[in-house]
Amino acid sequence: MKNVESYLQTTRKNKGALLFVLIDSENNGSKSAQTLAKEAENNGASVILVGGSSATDQLSMAETVKNIKSSVKIPVILFPGNITGVVPGADAILFSSLLNSENPYFISQAQALGAPNVLRFGLEPLPTAYIIIGEGTTVWHVGSVRTIPFDKPSLAAMYALSAQFMGMRFVYLEAGSGAKSNVKPEMVAAVRKLFKGFLIVGGGIRDAKTAGEIVKAGADAIVIGTFIEKGGSFKTIADIVKTIQSVRK
Ligand code: 1GP
């Protein structure tokens, strides 16, 4: 797909908030990545994200992307946890800086090392501020994160505002894969007040009610991974899509 960013904007405008389904290339569930992606598309997902903070096998990542691409029409966007997450065959990449990391590697160095391949593979870079909330998750550990507590919306808002001033067009508020708690609507609202770009929220979302509250607070897209990987029903996914699309209409 050419111009994924404009697809996201147009879909957001015409259909309401979007569901991104995250497929871990190291997914060991009973269904293949391809099957999960197809079912996600059939139940209303607008994007398939491929990645994960501990997914470091570049060969299996490339294979997963290729398989998913052959079975869905919606865009496949890379969501890399490191330079190993930059592989050919996808439509775009969340070209992210982990703003609240304490390790410069995750803020700018991995980006410099990964950028040449983004260009070489023809991936559309979506400039994204990745902000991790809470602690104790894999991404928190791997990314050497300076913790933003769930009950400090103003801290997340500060980072999001800085992202806006630096020209990033996407913010991803992340509680971490399989997080016990999702990012709270109060925090989403505080970020929404200051950040004008495309706001993605993920981590620990498993039901339509929570997804609806997060969208009502201002998210443009929500991300769901673990629920599907663990065999969660696609009827719930369809409910989530219906709920988030109905907000603000
Ligand atoms: C993780 O935000 C995504 O990077 C999705 O989180 O796996 O908890 O749905 P879950």
PDB file of C-alpha atoms and ligand atoms in Angstrom:
ATOM      1  CA  MET A   1       0.000   0.000   0.000  1.00  0.00           C
ATOM      2  CA  LYS A   2       1.231   3.463  -0.907  1.00  0.00           C
ATOM      3  CA  ASN A   3       0.813   6.213   1.681  1.00  0.00           C
ATOM      4  CA  VAL A   4      -0.254   4.371   4.812  1.00  0.00           C
ATOM      5  CA  GLU A   5      -0.338   7.621   6.788  1.00  0.00           C
ATOM      6  CA  SER A   6      -3.050   9.040   4.578  1.00  0.00           C
ATOM      7  CA  TYR A   7      -4.957   5.710   4.735  1.00  0.00           C
ATOM      8  CA  LEU A   8      -4.906   5.987   8.543  1.00  0.00           C
ATOM      9  CA  GLN A   9      -6.117   9.584   8.500  1.00  0.00           C
ATOM     10  CA  THR A  10      -8.871   8.915   5.981  1.00  0.00           C
ATOM     11  CA  THR A  11     -10.081   5.757   7.716  1.00  0.00           C
ATOM     12  CA  ARG A  12     -10.084   7.584  11.050  1.00  0.00           C
ATOM     13  CA  LYS A  13     -12.161  10.367   9.545  1.00  0.00           C
ATOM     14  CA  ASN A  14     -14.630   8.182   7.689  1.00  0.00           C
ATOM     15  CA  LYS A  15     -15.062   5.195   9.989  1.00  0.00           C
ATOM     16  CA  GLY A  16     -14.073   6.388  13.464  1.00  0.00           C
ATOM     17  CA  ALA A  17     -11.282   5.028  15.647  1.00  0.00           C
ATOM     18  CA  LEU A  18      -9.190   2.140  14.341  1.00  0.00           C
ATOM     19  CA  LEU A  19      -8.224  -1.246  15.706  1.00  0.00           C
ATOM     20  CA  PHE A  20      -4.608  -2.305  15.176  1.00  0.00           C
ATOM     21  CA  VAL A  21      -3.979  -6.004  15.793  1.00  0.00           C
ATOM     22  CA  LEU A  22      -0.471  -6.853  16.932  1.00  0.00           C
ATOM     23  CA  ILE A  23       0.989 -10.149  15.865  1.00  0.00           C
ATOM     24  CA  ASP A  24       4.175 -11.218  17.538  1.00  0.00           C
ATOM     25  CA  SER A  25       6.421 -12.979  15.035  1.00  0.00           C
ATOM     26  CA  GLU A  26       7.423 -15.314  17.862  1.00  0.00           C
ATOM     27  CA  ASN A  27       3.762 -16.121  18.454  1.00  0.00           C
ATOM     28  CA  ASN A  28       3.478 -19.706  19.687  1.00  0.00           C
ATOM     29  CA  GLY A  29      -0.284 -19.838  19.782  1.00  0.00           C
ATOM     30  CA  SER A  30      -2.243 -22.597  18.125  1.00  0.00           C
ATOM     31  CA  LYS A  31      -3.132 -20.499  15.061  1.00  0.00           C
ATOM     32  CA  SER A  32      -0.636 -19.244  12.497  1.00  0.00           C
ATOM     33  CA  ALA A  33       0.117 -15.545  12.206  1.00  0.00           C
ATOM     34  CA  GLN A  34      -1.498 -15.656   8.781  1.00  0.00           C
ATOM     35  CA  THR A  35      -4.765 -17.094  10.107  1.00  0.00           C
ATOM     36  CA  LEU A  36      -4.880 -14.585  12.966  1.00  0.00           C
ATOM     37  CA  ALA A  37      -4.279 -11.681  10.597  1.00  0.00           C
ATOM     38  CA  LYS A  38      -6.992 -12.853   8.204  1.00  0.00           C
ATOM     39  CA  GLU A  39      -9.526 -13.276  11.037  1.00  0.00           C
ATOM     40  CA  ALA A  40      -8.563  -9.864  12.411  1.00  0.00           C
ATOM     41  CA  GLU A  41      -9.185  -8.293   9.012  1.00  0.00           C
ATOM     42  CA  ASN A  42     -12.515 -10.106   8.628  1.00  0.00           C
ATOM     43  CA  ASN A  43     -13.616  -8.781  12.013  1.00  0.00           C
ATOM     44  CA  GLY A  44     -12.827  -5.153  11.283  1.00  0.00           C
ATOM     45  CA  ALA A  45      -9.155  -4.538  12.140  1.00  0.00           C
ATOM     46  CA  SER A  46      -7.667  -1.714  10.036  1.00  0.00           C
ATOM     47  CA  VAL A  47      -3.970  -2.530  10.473  1.00  0.00           C
ATOM     48  CA  ILE A  48      -1.780  -5.509  11.297  1.00  0.00           C
ATOM     49  CA  LEU A  49       1.260  -4.617  13.373  1.00  0.00           C
ATOM     50  CA  VAL A  50       4.145  -7.084  13.391  1.00  0.00           C
ATOM     51  CA  GLY A  51       6.797  -6.900  16.051  1.00  0.00           C
ATOM     52  CA  GLY A  52       7.377  -7.090  19.764  1.00  0.00           C
ATOM     53  CA  SER A  53      10.091  -6.076  22.178  1.00  0.00           C
ATOM     54  CA  SER A  54      11.616  -9.528  22.489  1.00  0.00           C
ATOM     55  CA  ALA A  55      11.191 -10.523  18.850  1.00  0.00           C
ATOM     56  CA  THR A  56      14.789 -10.634  17.672  1.00  0.00           C
ATOM     57  CA  ASP A  57      14.705 -13.307  14.984  1.00  0.00           C
ATOM     58  CA  GLN A  58      14.883 -11.298  11.784  1.00  0.00           C
ATOM     59  CA  LEU A  59      14.404 -14.290   9.495  1.00  0.00           C
ATOM     60  CA  SER A  60      11.202 -15.473  11.121  1.00  0.00           C
ATOM     61  CA  MET A  61       9.985 -11.857  11.270  1.00  0.00           C
ATOM     62  CA  ALA A  62      10.504 -11.466   7.500  1.00  0.00           C
ATOM     63  CA  GLU A  63       8.746 -14.795   6.881  1.00  0.00           C
ATOM     64  CA  THR A  64       5.812 -13.768   9.095  1.00  0.00           C
ATOM     65  CA  VAL A  65       5.449 -10.443   7.282  1.00  0.00           C
ATOM     66  CA  LYS A  66       5.508 -12.176   3.907  1.00  0.00           C
ATOM     67  CA  ASN A  67       2.850 -14.698   4.950  1.00  0.00           C
ATOM     68  CA  ILE A  68       0.576 -12.044   6.412  1.00  0.00           C
ATOM     69  CA  LYS A  69       0.986  -9.775   3.380  1.00  0.00           C
ATOM     70  CA  SER A  70      -0.137 -12.574   1.093  1.00  0.00           C
ATOM     71  CA  SER A  71      -3.389 -13.039   2.987  1.00  0.00           C
ATOM     72  CA  VAL A  72      -4.686  -9.554   3.928  1.00  0.00           C
ATOM     73  CA  LYS A  73      -5.455  -6.302   2.126  1.00  0.00           C
ATOM     74  CA  ILE A  74      -5.114  -3.988   5.135  1.00  0.00           C
ATOM     75  CA  PRO A  75      -1.630  -2.494   5.659  1.00  0.00           C
ATOM     76  CA  VAL A  76       1.048  -4.389   7.531  1.00  0.00           C
ATOM     77  CA  ILE A  77       3.092  -2.051   9.714  1.00  0.00           C
ATOM     78  CA  LEU A  78       6.311  -3.029  11.458  1.00  0.00           C
ATOM     79  CA  PHE A  79       6.494  -2.334  15.164  1.00  0.00           C
ATOM     80  CA  PRO A  80      10.165  -2.973  15.900  1.00  0.00           C
ATOM     81  CA  GLY A  81      11.641  -3.417  19.343  1.00  0.00           C
ATOM     82  CA  ASN A  82      15.148  -3.162  17.928  1.00  0.00           C
ATOM     83  CA  ILE A  83      16.984  -2.995  14.596  1.00  0.00           C
ATOM     84  CA  THR A  84      16.190  -6.672  14.064  1.00  0.00           C
ATOM     85  CA  GLY A  85      12.556  -5.621  13.639  1.00  0.00           C
ATOM     86  CA  VAL A  86      13.344  -3.831  10.366  1.00  0.00           C
ATOM     87  CA  VAL A  87      12.564  -6.337   7.605  1.00  0.00           C
ATOM     88  CA  PRO A  88      11.447  -6.145   3.974  1.00  0.00           C
ATOM     89  CA  GLY A  89       7.927  -6.732   2.726  1.00  0.00           C
ATOM     90  CA  ALA A  90       5.795  -4.562   5.033  1.00  0.00           C
ATOM     91  CA  ASP A  91       4.000  -1.374   3.976  1.00  0.00           C
ATOM     92  CA  ALA A  92       5.255   0.933   6.719  1.00  0.00           C
ATOM     93  CA  ILE A  93       7.090   1.072  10.014  1.00  0.00           C
ATOM     94  CA  LEU A  94       6.352   2.809  13.304  1.00  0.00           C
ATOM     95  CA  PHE A  95       9.675   4.632  13.227  1.00  0.00           C
ATOM     96  CA  SER A  96       9.725   5.161  16.960  1.00  0.00           C
ATOM     97  CA  SER A  97      11.837   6.826  19.545  1.00  0.00           C
ATOM     98  CA  LEU A  98      11.292   5.511  23.073  1.00  0.00           C
ATOM     99  CA  LEU A  99      11.117   8.957  24.608  1.00  0.00           C
ATOM    100  CA  ASN A 100      11.146   7.924  28.254  1.00  0.00           C
ATOM    101  CA  SER A 101      14.017   5.471  28.010  1.00  0.00           C
ATOM    102  CA  GLU A 102      17.119   6.103  30.105  1.00  0.00           C
ATOM    103  CA  ASN A 103      19.241   4.469  27.437  1.00  0.00           C
ATOM    104  CA  PRO A 104      20.094   6.655  24.418  1.00  0.00           C
ATOM    105  CA  TYR A 105      20.273   3.494  22.309  1.00  0.00           C
ATOM    106  CA  PHE A 106      16.449   3.333  22.312  1.00  0.00           C
ATOM    107  CA  ILE A 107      15.999   7.083  21.754  1.00  0.00           C
ATOM    108  CA  SER A 108      18.236   7.703  18.761  1.00  0.00           C
ATOM    109  CA  GLN A 109      20.945   5.119  18.228  1.00  0.00           C
ATOM    110  CA  ALA A 110      18.864   2.134  17.141  1.00  0.00           C
ATOM    111  CA  GLN A 111      17.024   4.571  14.859  1.00  0.00           C
ATOM    112  CA  ALA A 112      20.271   5.626  13.176  1.00  0.00           C
ATOM    113  CA  LEU A 113      21.342   2.010  12.759  1.00  0.00           C
ATOM    114  CA  GLY A 114      17.930   0.993  11.411  1.00  0.00           C
ATOM    115  CA  ALA A 115      17.259   3.945   9.100  1.00  0.00           C
ATOM    116  CA  PRO A 116      19.348   2.790   6.101  1.00  0.00           C
ATOM    117  CA  ASN A 117      17.348  -0.450   5.875  1.00  0.00           C
ATOM    118  CA  VAL A 118      14.047   1.410   6.195  1.00  0.00           C
ATOM    119  CA  LEU A 119      15.099   3.306   3.066  1.00  0.00           C
ATOM    120  CA  ARG A 120      16.484   0.230   1.314  1.00  0.00           C
ATOM    121  CA  PHE A 121      13.350  -1.844   1.957  1.00  0.00           C
ATOM    122  CA  GLY A 122      11.043   0.979   0.833  1.00  0.00           C
ATOM    123  CA  LEU A 123       9.175   1.090   4.164  1.00  0.00           C
ATOM    124  CA  GLU A 124       7.093   4.194   4.826  1.00  0.00           C
ATOM    125  CA  PRO A 125       8.384   5.664   8.097  1.00  0.00           C
ATOM    126  CA  LEU A 126       5.666   6.855  10.481  1.00  0.00           C
ATOM    127  CA  PRO A 127       7.446   9.188  12.950  1.00  0.00           C
ATOM    128  CA  THR A 128       6.311   7.968  16.353  1.00  0.00           C
ATOM    129  CA  ALA A 129       6.941   8.956  19.945  1.00  0.00           C
ATOM    130  CA  TYR A 130       6.777   5.732  21.935  1.00  0.00           C
ATOM    131  CA  ILE A 131       5.934   6.432  25.577  1.00  0.00           C
ATOM    132  CA  ILE A 132       5.811   3.576  28.062  1.00  0.00           C
ATOM    133  CA  ILE A 133       3.539   3.809  31.075  1.00  0.00           C
ATOM    134  CA  GLY A 134       3.851   1.738  34.248  1.00  0.00           C
ATOM    135  CA  GLU A 135       6.468  -0.891  34.942  1.00  0.00           C
ATOM    136  CA  GLY A 136       7.245  -4.580  35.174  1.00  0.00           C
ATOM    137  CA  THR A 137       6.468  -5.450  31.542  1.00  0.00           C
ATOM    138  CA  THR A 138       8.939  -6.859  29.029  1.00  0.00           C
ATOM    139  CA  VAL A 139       9.097  -3.642  27.031  1.00  0.00           C
ATOM    140  CA  TRP A 140       9.709  -1.663  30.229  1.00  0.00           C
ATOM    141  CA  HIS A 141      12.621  -3.929  31.124  1.00  0.00           C
ATOM    142  CA  VAL A 142      14.144  -4.199  27.646  1.00  0.00           C
ATOM    143  CA  GLY A 143      13.771  -0.470  26.939  1.00  0.00           C
ATOM    144  CA  SER A 144      15.422   0.736  30.192  1.00  0.00           C
ATOM    145  CA  VAL A 145      12.388   2.870  30.861  1.00  0.00           C
ATOM    146  CA  ARG A 146      12.151   5.720  33.327  1.00  0.00           C
ATOM    147  CA  THR A 147       8.752   4.833  34.745  1.00  0.00           C
ATOM    148  CA  ILE A 148       5.745   7.084  34.280  1.00  0.00           C
ATOM    149  CA  PRO A 149       3.195   5.990  36.910  1.00  0.00           C
ATOM    150  CA  PHE A 150      -0.332   5.236  35.663  1.00  0.00           C
ATOM    151  CA  ASP A 151      -1.727   7.964  37.901  1.00  0.00           C
ATOM    152  CA  LYS A 152       0.497  10.771  36.584  1.00  0.00           C
ATOM    153  CA  PRO A 153      -1.214  11.887  33.356  1.00  0.00           C
ATOM    154  CA  SER A 154       0.659  15.183  33.330  1.00  0.00           C
ATOM    155  CA  LEU A 155       3.998  13.374  32.911  1.00  0.00           C
ATOM    156  CA  ALA A 156       2.762  11.521  29.831  1.00  0.00           C
ATOM    157  CA  ALA A 157       1.302  14.771  28.491  1.00  0.00           C
ATOM    158  CA  MET A 158       4.695  16.502  28.811  1.00  0.00           C
ATOM    159  CA  TYR A 159       6.377  13.847  26.714  1.00  0.00           C
ATOM    160  CA  ALA A 160       3.584  13.965  24.130  1.00  0.00           C
ATOM    161  CA  LEU A 161       3.863  17.732  23.862  1.00  0.00           C
ATOM    162  CA  SER A 162       7.601  17.460  23.352  1.00  0.00           C
ATOM    163  CA  ALA A 163       6.902  14.893  20.618  1.00  0.00           C
ATOM    164  CA  GLN A 164       4.638  17.386  18.934  1.00  0.00           C
ATOM    165  CA  PHE A 165       7.248  20.134  19.135  1.00  0.00           C
ATOM    166  CA  MET A 166       9.798  17.756  17.609  1.00  0.00           C
ATOM    167  CA  GLY A 167       7.489  17.155  14.668  1.00  0.00           C
ATOM    168  CA  MET A 168       6.440  13.582  15.386  1.00  0.00           C
ATOM    169  CA  ARG A 169       3.047  12.852  13.883  1.00  0.00           C
ATOM    170  CA  PHE A 170       2.230   9.788  15.985  1.00  0.00           C
ATOM    171  CA  VAL A 171       2.240   9.118  19.716  1.00  0.00           C
ATOM    172  CA  TYR A 172       1.937   5.577  21.033  1.00  0.00           C
ATOM    173  CA  LEU A 173       0.990   5.347  24.721  1.00  0.00           C
ATOM    174  CA  GLU A 174       2.024   1.858  25.752  1.00  0.00           C
ATOM    175  CA  ALA A 175       1.245  -0.041  28.953  1.00  0.00           C
ATOM    176  CA  GLY A 176       3.207  -3.053  27.641  1.00  0.00           C
ATOM    177  CA  SER A 177       2.128  -6.324  26.140  1.00  0.00           C
ATOM    178  CA  GLY A 178      -0.064  -8.311  28.495  1.00  0.00           C
ATOM    179  CA  ALA A 179      -0.004  -5.465  31.047  1.00  0.00           C
ATOM    180  CA  LYS A 180      -2.227  -5.994  34.075  1.00  0.00           C
ATOM    181  CA  SER A 181      -3.496  -2.454  33.774  1.00  0.00           C
ATOM    182  CA  ASN A 182      -4.245  -0.498  30.604  1.00  0.00           C
ATOM    183  CA  VAL A 183      -3.443   3.203  30.150  1.00  0.00           C
ATOM    184  CA  LYS A 184      -6.227   5.082  31.929  1.00  0.00           C
ATOM    185  CA  PRO A 185      -8.681   7.312  30.027  1.00  0.00           C
ATOM    186  CA  GLU A 186      -7.602  10.298  32.212  1.00  0.00           C
ATOM    187  CA  MET A 187      -4.072   9.992  30.864  1.00  0.00           C
ATOM    188  CA  VAL A 188      -5.294   9.596  27.280  1.00  0.00           C
ATOM    189  CA  ALA A 189      -7.395  12.743  27.720  1.00  0.00           C
ATOM    190  CA  ALA A 190      -4.451  14.722  29.122  1.00  0.00           C
ATOM    191  CA  VAL A 191      -2.312  13.728  26.145  1.00  0.00           C
ATOM    192  CA  ARG A 192      -5.125  14.406  23.679  1.00  0.00           C
ATOM    193  CA  LYS A 193      -5.448  17.962  24.975  1.00  0.00           C
ATOM    194  CA  LEU A 194      -1.893  18.782  23.897  1.00  0.00           C
ATOM    195  CA  PHE A 195      -0.999  16.386  21.110  1.00  0.00           C
ATOM    196  CA  LYS A 196      -2.615  17.117  17.753  1.00  0.00           C
ATOM    197  CA  GLY A 197      -1.345  14.116  15.802  1.00  0.00           C
ATOM    198  CA  PHE A 198      -2.455  10.484  15.573  1.00  0.00           C
ATOM    199  CA  LEU A 199      -2.763   8.917  19.031  1.00  0.00           C
ATOM    200  CA  ILE A 200      -2.308   5.163  19.471  1.00  0.00           C
ATOM    201  CA  VAL A 201      -2.976   3.440  22.824  1.00  0.00           C
ATOM    202  CA  GLY A 202      -2.147  -0.175  23.673  1.00  0.00           C
ATOM    203  CA  GLY A 203      -1.285  -2.700  26.350  1.00  0.00           C
ATOM    204  CA  GLY A 204      -3.675  -4.742  28.470  1.00  0.00           C
ATOM    205  CA  ILE A 205      -6.850  -3.918  26.514  1.00  0.00           C
ATOM    206  CA  ARG A 206      -9.159  -6.941  26.348  1.00  0.00           C
ATOM    207  CA  ASP A 207     -12.753  -5.746  26.126  1.00  0.00           C
ATOM    208  CA  ALA A 208     -15.048  -3.365  24.290  1.00  0.00           C
ATOM    209  CA  LYS A 209     -15.887  -1.257  27.353  1.00  0.00           C
ATOM    210  CA  THR A 210     -12.244  -0.382  28.067  1.00  0.00           C
ATOM    211  CA  ALA A 211     -11.522   0.201  24.370  1.00  0.00           C
ATOM    212  CA  GLY A 212     -14.548   2.503  24.123  1.00  0.00           C
ATOM    213  CA  GLU A 213     -13.461   4.557  27.156  1.00  0.00           C
ATOM    214  CA  ILE A 214      -9.965   4.994  25.757  1.00  0.00           C
ATOM    215  CA  VAL A 215     -11.331   6.144  22.406  1.00  0.00           C
ATOM    216  CA  LYS A 216     -13.816   8.453  24.092  1.00  0.00           C
ATOM    217  CA  ALA A 217     -10.863  10.022  25.914  1.00  0.00           C
ATOM    218  CA  GLY A 218      -9.236  10.783  22.564  1.00  0.00           C
ATOM    219  CA  ALA A 219      -7.366   7.796  21.120  1.00  0.00           C
ATOM    220  CA  ASP A 220      -7.372   7.464  17.326  1.00  0.00           C
ATOM    221  CA  ALA A 221      -6.410   3.802  17.417  1.00  0.00           C
ATOM    222  CA  ILE A 222      -6.122   1.045  19.968  1.00  0.00           C
ATOM    223  CA  VAL A 223      -3.798  -1.953  19.810  1.00  0.00           C
ATOM    224  CA  ILE A 224      -4.697  -5.490  20.829  1.00  0.00           C
ATOM    225  CA  GLY A 225      -2.177  -8.330  20.868  1.00  0.00           C
ATOM    226  CA  THR A 226      -2.177 -10.715  23.817  1.00  0.00           C
ATOM    227  CA  PHE A 227      -5.951 -11.215  23.865  1.00  0.00           C
ATOM    228  CA  ILE A 228      -5.865 -12.639  20.341  1.00  0.00           C
ATOM    229  CA  GLU A 229      -2.618 -14.512  20.766  1.00  0.00           C
ATOM    230  CA  LYS A 230      -4.103 -16.295  23.770  1.00  0.00           C
ATOM    231  CA  GLY A 231      -7.085 -17.466  21.746  1.00  0.00           C
ATOM    232  CA  GLY A 232      -9.559 -14.692  22.675  1.00  0.00           C
ATOM    233  CA  SER A 233     -12.731 -14.727  20.613  1.00  0.00           C
ATOM    234  CA  PHE A 234     -13.049 -12.795  17.394  1.00  0.00           C
ATOM    235  CA  LYS A 235     -16.609 -11.969  18.385  1.00  0.00           C
ATOM    236  CA  THR A 236     -15.097  -9.763  21.108  1.00  0.00           C
ATOM    237  CA  ILE A 237     -12.851  -8.223  18.457  1.00  0.00           C
ATOM    238  CA  ALA A 238     -15.875  -7.431  16.292  1.00  0.00           C
ATOM    239  CA  ASP A 239     -17.593  -5.899  19.373  1.00  0.00           C
ATOM    240  CA  ILE A 240     -14.511  -3.789  20.083  1.00  0.00           C
ATOM    241  CA  VAL A 241     -14.472  -2.496  16.500  1.00  0.00           C
ATOM    242  CA  LYS A 242     -18.176  -1.685  16.625  1.00  0.00           C
ATOM    243  CA  THR A 243     -17.786   0.119  19.949  1.00  0.00           C
ATOM    244  CA  ILE A 244     -14.773   2.242  18.998  1.00  0.00           C
ATOM    245  CA  GLN A 245     -16.281   3.164  15.645  1.00  0.00           C
ATOM    246  CA  SER A 246     -19.470   4.340  17.301  1.00  0.00           C
ATOM    247  CA  VAL A 247     -17.724   6.766  19.665  1.00  0.00           C
ATOM    248  CA  ARG A 248     -17.835  10.451  18.640  1.00  0.00           C
ATOM    249  CA  LYS A 249     -20.039   9.806  15.622  1.00  0.00           C
TER     250      LYS A 249
HETATM  251  C1  1GP B   1       1.838  -4.224  23.088  1.00  0.00           C
HETATM  252  O1  1GP B   1       0.294  -2.398  22.977  1.00  0.00           O
HETATM  253  C2  1GP B   1       0.547  -3.683  22.513  1.00  0.00           C
HETATM  254  O2  1GP B   1       2.930  -3.621  22.506  1.00  0.00           O
HETATM  255  C3  1GP B   1      -0.591  -4.622  22.756  1.00  0.00           C
HETATM  256  O3  1GP B   1      -0.691  -4.990  24.101  1.00  0.00           O
HETATM  257  O4  1GP B   1      -0.557  -7.466  24.035  1.00  0.00           O
HETATM  258  O5  1GP B   1      -1.547  -6.310  26.011  1.00  0.00           O
HETATM  259  O6  1GP B   1      -2.769  -6.373  23.849  1.00  0.00           O
HETATM  260  P1  1GP B   1      -1.437  -6.352  24.529  1.00  0.00           P
END
